[in-house]
GROMACS .gro file of C-alpha atoms in nm:
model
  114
    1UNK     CA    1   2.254  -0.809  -0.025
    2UNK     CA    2   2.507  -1.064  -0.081
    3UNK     CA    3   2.533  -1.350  -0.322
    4UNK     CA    4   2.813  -1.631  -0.314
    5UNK     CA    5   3.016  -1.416  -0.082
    6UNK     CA    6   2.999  -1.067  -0.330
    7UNK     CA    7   2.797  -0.786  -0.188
    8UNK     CA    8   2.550  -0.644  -0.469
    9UNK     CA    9   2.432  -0.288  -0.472
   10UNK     CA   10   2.089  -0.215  -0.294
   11UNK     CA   11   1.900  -0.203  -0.609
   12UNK     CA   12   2.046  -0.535  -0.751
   13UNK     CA   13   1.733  -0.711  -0.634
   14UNK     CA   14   1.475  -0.566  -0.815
   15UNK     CA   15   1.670  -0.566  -1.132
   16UNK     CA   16   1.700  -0.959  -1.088
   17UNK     CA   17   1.378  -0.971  -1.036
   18UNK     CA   18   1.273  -0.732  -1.365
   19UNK     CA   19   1.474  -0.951  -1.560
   20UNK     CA   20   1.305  -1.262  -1.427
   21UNK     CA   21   0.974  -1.135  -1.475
   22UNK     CA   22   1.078  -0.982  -1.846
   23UNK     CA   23   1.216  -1.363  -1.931
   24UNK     CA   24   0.915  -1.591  -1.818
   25UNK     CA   25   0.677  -1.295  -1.988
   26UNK     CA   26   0.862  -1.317  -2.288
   27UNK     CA   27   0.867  -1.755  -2.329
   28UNK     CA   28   0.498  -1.694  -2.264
   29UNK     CA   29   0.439  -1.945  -2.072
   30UNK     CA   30   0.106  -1.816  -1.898
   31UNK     CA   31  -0.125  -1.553  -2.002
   32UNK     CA   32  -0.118  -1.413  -1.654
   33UNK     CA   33   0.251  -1.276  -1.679
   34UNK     CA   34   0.280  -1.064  -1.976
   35UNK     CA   35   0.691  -0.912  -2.015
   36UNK     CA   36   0.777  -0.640  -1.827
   37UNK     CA   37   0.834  -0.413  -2.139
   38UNK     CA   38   0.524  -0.466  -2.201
   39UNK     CA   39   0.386  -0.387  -1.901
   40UNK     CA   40   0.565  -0.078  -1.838
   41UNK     CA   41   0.502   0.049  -2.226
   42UNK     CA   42   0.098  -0.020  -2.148
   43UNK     CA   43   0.189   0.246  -1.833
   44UNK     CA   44   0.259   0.518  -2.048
   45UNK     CA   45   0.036   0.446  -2.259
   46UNK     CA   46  -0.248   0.472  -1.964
   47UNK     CA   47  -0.120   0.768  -1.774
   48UNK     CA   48  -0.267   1.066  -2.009
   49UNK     CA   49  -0.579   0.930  -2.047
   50UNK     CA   50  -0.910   1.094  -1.911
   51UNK     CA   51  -1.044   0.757  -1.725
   52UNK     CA   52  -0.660   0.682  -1.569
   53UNK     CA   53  -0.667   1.071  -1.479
   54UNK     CA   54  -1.009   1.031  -1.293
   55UNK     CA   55  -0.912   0.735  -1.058
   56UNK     CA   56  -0.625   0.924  -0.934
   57UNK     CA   57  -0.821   1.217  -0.874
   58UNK     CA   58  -1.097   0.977  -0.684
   59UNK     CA   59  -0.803   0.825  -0.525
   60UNK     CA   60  -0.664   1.160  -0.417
   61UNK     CA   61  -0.958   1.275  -0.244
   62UNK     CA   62  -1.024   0.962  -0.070
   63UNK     CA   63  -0.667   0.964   0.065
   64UNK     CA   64  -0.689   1.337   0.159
   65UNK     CA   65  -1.016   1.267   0.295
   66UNK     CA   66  -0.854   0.938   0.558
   67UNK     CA   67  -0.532   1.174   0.644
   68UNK     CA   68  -0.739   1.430   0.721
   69UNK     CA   69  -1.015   1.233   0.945
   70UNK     CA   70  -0.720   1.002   1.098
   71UNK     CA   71  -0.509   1.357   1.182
   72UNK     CA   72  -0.829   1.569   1.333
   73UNK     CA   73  -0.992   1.286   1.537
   74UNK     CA   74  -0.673   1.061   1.621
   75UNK     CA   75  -0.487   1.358   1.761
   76UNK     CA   76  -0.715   1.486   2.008
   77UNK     CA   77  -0.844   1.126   2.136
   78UNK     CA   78  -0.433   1.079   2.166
   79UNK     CA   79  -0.417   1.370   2.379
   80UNK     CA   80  -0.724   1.321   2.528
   81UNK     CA   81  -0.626   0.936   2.647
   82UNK     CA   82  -0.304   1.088   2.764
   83UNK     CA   83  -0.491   1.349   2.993
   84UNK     CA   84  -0.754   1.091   3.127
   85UNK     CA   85  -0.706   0.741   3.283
   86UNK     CA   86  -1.054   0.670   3.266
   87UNK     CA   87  -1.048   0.758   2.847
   88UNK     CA   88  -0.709   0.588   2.833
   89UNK     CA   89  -0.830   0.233   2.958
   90UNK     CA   90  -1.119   0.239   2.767
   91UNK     CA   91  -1.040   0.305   2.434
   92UNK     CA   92  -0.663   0.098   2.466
   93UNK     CA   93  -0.783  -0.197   2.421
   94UNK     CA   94  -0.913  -0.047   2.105
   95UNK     CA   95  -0.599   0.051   1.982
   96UNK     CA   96  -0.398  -0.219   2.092
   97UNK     CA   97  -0.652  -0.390   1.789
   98UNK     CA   98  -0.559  -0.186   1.554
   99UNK     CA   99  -0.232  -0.161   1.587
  100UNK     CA  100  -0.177  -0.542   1.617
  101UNK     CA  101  -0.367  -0.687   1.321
  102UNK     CA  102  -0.245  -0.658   0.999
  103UNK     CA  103  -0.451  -0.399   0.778
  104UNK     CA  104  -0.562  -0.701   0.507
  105UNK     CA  105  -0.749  -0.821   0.799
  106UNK     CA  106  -0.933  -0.537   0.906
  107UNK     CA  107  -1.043  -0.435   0.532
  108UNK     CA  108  -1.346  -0.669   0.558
  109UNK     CA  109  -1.496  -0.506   0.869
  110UNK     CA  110  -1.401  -0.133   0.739
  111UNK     CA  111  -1.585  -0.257   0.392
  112UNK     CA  112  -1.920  -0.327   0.650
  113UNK     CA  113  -1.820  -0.014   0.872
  114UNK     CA  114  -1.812   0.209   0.552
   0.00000   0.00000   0.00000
């Protein structure tokens, strides 16, 4: 990144924007953008607690459970499209869809799917 000529370090960005966020928190000039101390001292205050350590383990499973559908049923219809003309036009169209829309559109029709 460079500013007014100078090249920053990679990180300078997101320390520009921490301080940012810590100085319009701090003139509290909306409810909706607390400081960034506070913020990040709420974190730690979250992270040890039983309902905190229950989402992640809900979240865990339902992330182990998508990896491990998308790995056993994407890699043999892969191999299988590769192997099979027939297979490979009809399910490309398919995942020409998926690979060209952007995932926030798709999350309504996986919400109906699911």
């Amino acid at each position: 990144m460079t500013a007014f000529g100078y090249k920053l370090p990679a990180m300078s960005s997101l320390l520009i924007w921490g301080l940012l966020w810590e100085v319009i928190g701090q003139m509290k000039l909306t409810f909706f953008v607390p400081p960034l101390s506070t913020v990040i001292a709420t974190l730690f205050s979250v992270i040890g607690t039983p309902a905190f350590v229950k989402a992640m383990t809900e979240t865990a499973y339902a992330f182990g459970g998508g990896v491990f559908f998308a790995i056993s049923i994407g890699i043999p219809v892969g191999i299988m499209m590769g192997k099979s003309r027939l297979l490979d036009e009809l399910l490309l169209p398919w995942v020409n869809i998926f690979l060209s829309a952007p995932l926030t559109a798709l999350v309504p029709v996986l919400m109906v799917l699911f």
